Coordinates of C-alpha atoms in Angstrom, one line a residue:
A1 CA 0.3 0.1 -0.4
E2 CA 1.6 3.5 -0.6
D3 CA -0.1 5.6 1.5
G4 CA 3.0 5.4 3.5
I5 CA 1.9 2.8 5.2
R6 CA 4.2 0.2 2.6
D7 CA 5.5 1.7 -1.0
S8 CA 6.2 -1.2 -3.2
S9 CA 5.6 0.6 -5.8
V10 CA 9.5 0.1 -7.4
T11 CA 10.4 -2.2 -4.4
G12 CA 8.0 -4.4 -2.9
V13 CA 9.5 -3.9 0.4
Q14 CA 7.9 -1.2 3.0
T15 CA 9.8 2.4 3.0
C16 CA 11.1 2.6 6.4
A17 CA 13.2 0.4 5.5
L18 CA 15.0 2.0 3.4
P19 CA 18.3 2.9 4.8
I20 CA 18.2 6.7 4.8
F21 CA 21.1 8.1 3.1
S22 CA 22.5 5.3 2.3
Y23 CA 24.2 7.1 -0.2
R24 CA 25.7 10.5 1.2
W25 CA 29.7 9.3 -0.3
I26 CA 27.9 9.8 -3.4
M27 CA 26.9 13.4 -3.2
A28 CA 26.2 15.8 -1.1
I29 CA 22.6 17.2 0.3
P30 CA 22.9 20.7 1.7
V31 CA 21.0 20.3 5.0
V32 CA 19.1 23.2 7.0
E33 CA 19.8 22.8 10.7
S34 CA 16.1 22.4 11.6
S35 CA 13.0 21.9 13.1
A36 CA 10.7 19.4 14.7
L37 CA 9.8 18.9 11.2
G38 CA 10.0 15.5 9.6
P39 CA 8.2 13.1 7.3
I40 CA 4.5 12.0 7.6
R41 CA 2.5 9.4 6.5
A42 CA -1.0 9.6 4.8
Q43 CA -3.5 10.0 7.4
H44 CA -7.2 8.6 6.8
P45 CA -10.0 11.5 8.4
Q46 CA -13.5 10.1 10.3
L47 CA -16.0 11.3 8.1
P48 CA -19.7 11.3 9.9
Q49 CA -21.8 8.3 7.8
D50 CA -24.3 11.3 6.9
A51 CA -21.8 13.2 5.0
T52 CA -22.6 15.0 2.2
V53 CA -20.4 15.0 -1.2
A54 CA -18.8 18.5 -0.4
E55 CA -18.7 17.7 3.0
T56 CA -16.4 14.2 2.0
F57 CA -14.4 16.4 -0.5
S58 CA -13.4 18.6 1.4
T59 CA -12.5 17.0 4.7
L60 CA -10.8 14.1 2.3
V61 CA -8.8 17.4 -0.1
E62 CA -7.4 18.9 3.4
A63 CA -5.6 16.3 4.9
A64 CA -4.4 15.1 1.7
L65 CA -3.3 18.5 1.2
E66 CA -2.2 18.5 4.9
H67 CA -0.2 15.6 4.3
L68 CA 1.9 17.4 1.1
E69 CA 2.2 20.6 2.5
R70 CA 3.8 19.0 5.7
N71 CA 6.2 17.1 3.8
A72 CA 7.1 19.3 1.7
Q73 CA 8.2 22.1 4.3
S74 CA 10.0 18.4 5.4
F75 CA 12.3 18.5 3.0
K76 CA 12.9 22.4 2.5
A77 CA 14.2 22.0 6.0
R78 CA 16.3 18.5 5.5
P79 CA 15.9 16.9 1.9
E80 CA 15.9 13.3 2.0
P81 CA 14.4 10.2 0.7
H82 CA 11.0 9.8 2.8
A83 CA 9.9 13.0 2.5
V84 CA 10.1 13.2 -1.6
H85 CA 8.1 9.7 -0.5
Q86 CA 5.4 10.9 1.0
M87 CA 5.0 13.8 -1.4
R88 CA 4.7 11.4 -4.2
V89 CA 1.9 9.7 -1.9
A90 CA -0.2 13.0 -0.9
T91 CA 0.3 13.4 -4.9
R92 CA -1.4 10.5 -5.8
R93 CA -4.2 10.7 -3.3
L94 CA -4.8 13.8 -4.6
R95 CA -4.8 12.7 -7.8
A96 CA -6.8 9.7 -7.4
L97 CA -9.0 12.4 -5.3
L98 CA -10.0 14.5 -8.7
G99 CA -10.3 11.3 -10.3
A100 CA -13.1 9.8 -7.6
F101 CA -15.3 12.8 -7.6
R102 CA -14.8 13.9 -11.3
S103 CA -18.0 13.8 -11.9
V104 CA -19.4 16.2 -9.9
L105 CA -16.4 18.6 -10.2
P106 CA -16.3 21.4 -13.0
K107 CA -14.5 19.9 -15.6
T108 CA -12.4 23.1 -16.7
R109 CA -11.0 23.9 -13.1
L110 CA -10.5 20.3 -12.5
K111 CA -8.9 19.5 -15.7
R112 CA -6.8 23.1 -14.7
L113 CA -6.3 21.4 -11.4
A114 CA -5.3 18.0 -13.0
L115 CA -2.2 19.1 -15.1
D116 CA -1.0 20.9 -12.3
M117 CA -0.9 17.9 -10.3
K118 CA 0.3 15.9 -13.4
R119 CA 3.4 18.5 -13.8
L120 CA 4.1 17.9 -10.0
Q121 CA 4.8 13.5 -10.4
S122 CA 6.5 14.5 -13.0
V123 CA 8.7 16.1 -10.5
L124 CA 9.0 14.2 -7.8
S125 CA 8.8 10.4 -9.7
P126 CA 12.2 10.9 -10.6
A127 CA 13.5 11.5 -7.4
R128 CA 12.0 8.7 -5.8
D129 CA 12.8 5.9 -7.8
L130 CA 16.4 7.2 -8.0
D131 CA 16.4 7.5 -4.0
V132 CA 15.1 3.8 -4.3
F133 CA 17.7 2.5 -7.7
L134 CA 20.6 4.4 -4.5
D135 CA 19.2 3.1 -1.3
A136 CA 17.1 -0.4 -2.6
V137 CA 18.8 -1.7 -5.5
L138 CA 22.6 -0.2 -5.6
P139 CA 23.1 -2.0 -2.6
A140 CA 22.1 -5.7 -3.5
I141 CA 24.3 -5.8 -6.4
A142 CA 27.2 -7.9 -5.7
E143 CA 30.3 -6.6 -8.3
G144 CA 32.4 -3.7 -6.3
N145 CA 33.3 -2.4 -10.4
I146 CA 29.4 -2.4 -11.3
R147 CA 28.2 -0.8 -8.4
A148 CA 30.8 2.4 -8.2
V149 CA 30.1 2.7 -11.8
L150 CA 26.7 3.1 -11.9
A151 CA 26.4 5.2 -8.7
R152 CA 29.4 8.0 -10.2
A153 CA 26.7 7.6 -13.3
A154 CA 23.4 8.4 -10.7
R155 CA 25.1 11.1 -8.9
I156 CA 24.2 14.3 -10.7
P157 CA 20.7 12.9 -12.4
H158 CA 20.4 12.3 -8.4
R159 CA 21.0 16.3 -7.8
R160 CA 19.0 17.8 -10.3
A161 CA 16.3 15.4 -9.2
Y162 CA 16.5 17.0 -6.2
A163 CA 17.0 20.5 -7.2
R164 CA 13.5 20.2 -8.9
V165 CA 12.3 19.3 -5.9
G166 CA 13.2 22.4 -3.5
A167 CA 12.2 24.3 -6.5
I168 CA 8.9 23.1 -6.3
V169 CA 8.9 23.2 -2.7
R170 CA 10.2 26.8 -2.3
G171 CA 8.4 27.9 -4.9
K172 CA 4.2 28.9 -5.8
S173 CA 3.3 25.6 -7.2
L174 CA 1.6 24.7 -4.1
V175 CA 0.3 27.4 -2.7
K176 CA -1.6 27.2 -6.5
I177 CA -2.9 23.7 -6.0
R178 CA -4.3 25.0 -2.7
H179 CA -6.4 27.5 -4.4
G180 CA -7.0 24.9 -7.1
F181 CA -8.8 22.5 -4.4
T182 CA -10.0 25.3 -2.6
S183 CA -11.8 26.5 -5.4
L184 CA -13.2 23.2 -6.2
V185 CA -14.3 23.4 -2.7
A186 CA -16.2 26.6 -2.9
G187 CA -17.7 25.5 -5.9
L188 CA -18.7 22.0 -5.3
S189 CA -20.4 23.0 -1.5
P190 CA -23.4 24.6 -2.7
T191 CA -24.6 22.4 -5.9
R192 CA -26.7 20.1 -5.8
E193 CA -24.4 17.4 -6.5
G194 CA -22.8 18.5 -3.4
Q195 CA -25.5 18.2 -1.0
R196 CA -26.3 14.3 -2.1
P197 CA -24.9 11.8 0.3
G198 CA -21.8 10.9 0.1
R199 CA -22.6 7.9 1.0
G200 CA -24.3 7.0 -2.3
L201 CA -21.2 8.4 -4.7
G202 CA -19.1 6.3 -2.5
R203 CA -20.8 3.2 -3.5
K204 CA -21.7 3.9 -7.2
I205 CA -17.9 4.3 -7.7
L206 CA -16.4 1.2 -5.5
V207 CA -19.1 -0.8 -7.2
W208 CA -17.9 0.8 -11.2
R209 CA -14.2 0.8 -10.5
H210 CA -15.2 -2.8 -8.7
R211 CA -16.5 -4.4 -12.0
A212 CA -14.0 -2.7 -13.9
L213 CA -11.5 -4.5 -12.3
V214 CA -13.1 -7.8 -12.6
R215 CA -13.5 -6.7 -16.2
R216 CA -9.8 -6.8 -16.6
L217 CA -9.3 -9.9 -14.5
G218 CA -10.9 -11.7 -17.3
G219 CA -9.2 -13.0 -20.2
A220 CA -6.2 -14.0 -21.0
K221 CA -4.1 -16.4 -18.9
Q222 CA -0.3 -14.6 -19.8
R223 CA -0.4 -11.1 -19.6
S224 CA 2.7 -8.6 -20.4
D225 CA 5.1 -6.4 -17.8
Q226 CA 3.2 -3.2 -19.4
R227 CA -0.7 -4.7 -19.1
L228 CA 0.5 -5.6 -14.6
H229 CA 1.6 -2.7 -14.0
A230 CA -1.7 -1.3 -15.7
L231 CA -3.3 -3.5 -13.6
R232 CA -1.4 -3.0 -10.2
I233 CA -2.3 1.0 -11.2
R234 CA -6.7 0.0 -10.9
I235 CA -5.7 -1.7 -7.9
K236 CA -3.9 1.1 -6.4
K237 CA -6.8 3.5 -7.7
L238 CA -9.7 1.3 -6.2
R239 CA -7.5 0.5 -2.5
Y240 CA -7.2 4.8 -2.4
E241 CA -11.0 5.2 -3.3
V242 CA -12.7 2.4 -0.6
E243 CA -9.7 4.3 2.1
F244 CA -11.8 7.6 0.7
F245 CA -15.1 6.2 1.4
R246 CA -14.3 3.9 3.8
P247 CA -15.8 6.0 7.1
L248 CA -18.9 6.3 5.2
M249 CA -19.8 2.5 4.8
P250 CA -21.0 -0.4 6.7
K251 CA -17.9 -1.9 8.6
G252 CA -18.7 -5.4 7.8
G253 CA -16.4 -6.3 4.6
V254 CA -14.9 -3.4 3.7
R255 CA -11.9 -4.4 6.0
A256 CA -11.0 -7.7 4.7
Y257 CA -11.9 -5.8 0.6
H258 CA -9.1 -3.3 1.9
A259 CA -6.8 -5.9 2.8
A260 CA -7.2 -8.2 0.1
L261 CA -6.4 -4.8 -2.7
A262 CA -3.4 -4.4 -0.4
E263 CA -2.4 -8.0 -0.9
S264 CA -3.1 -7.9 -4.9
Q265 CA -0.7 -5.1 -5.0
D266 CA 1.7 -6.3 -3.2
V267 CA 1.8 -9.0 -5.2
L268 CA 2.0 -7.8 -8.4
G269 CA 4.8 -5.4 -7.1

């Protein structure tokens, strides 16, 4: 699960198990001596079961924005892999929220904000992938000469990737993103769709996603790596949406269903 509890998107191992800054001998990263701020994991806010669509969206957005902004502040104070990872997790969760609620959001503003979120992820992903390469893949290579060559080759791309993340957290991109989500929340609240029960929308989305996943699982017995990756992304999106709407649903089988999705995502790597 890539909500900060576990990250198997690249390595299949728990993020907290990765040695932080195991590659400091490769590059010098400027560190601001700081603050009590540190990377935080995604929080799952509680919602009353009678929450409206607008209340549900607003609460989930605020939790995800706080997750993103807190880790951006942590990176600004101390550039380190876990902050990058959590920023990417927050970005993916915010993008998943836009996808889940797209049927009730104004399309023009939604499209503009979706592009901003895609750009943010395009900055964070190379930094995170290089972190995983340096912390998990490189140490597993037995041949020392090969390891040294790869380490030298990764040095400049990694420095550039971190510089791009630094430019994002010090610039106005995150402020623009918050304003975009605030505008969506304000526009949704007074609408008829926004005042409908959140549970109804959640049930509709989860049923649709589940049926689409079942259709995807049918057919060919063997799949290419590309198709398996696409399948994993579908499962991840459905898992996010289960987490979003879980407080609104009957307690029955939601936990078991979520656990099955997380396990399937892990199996697919």
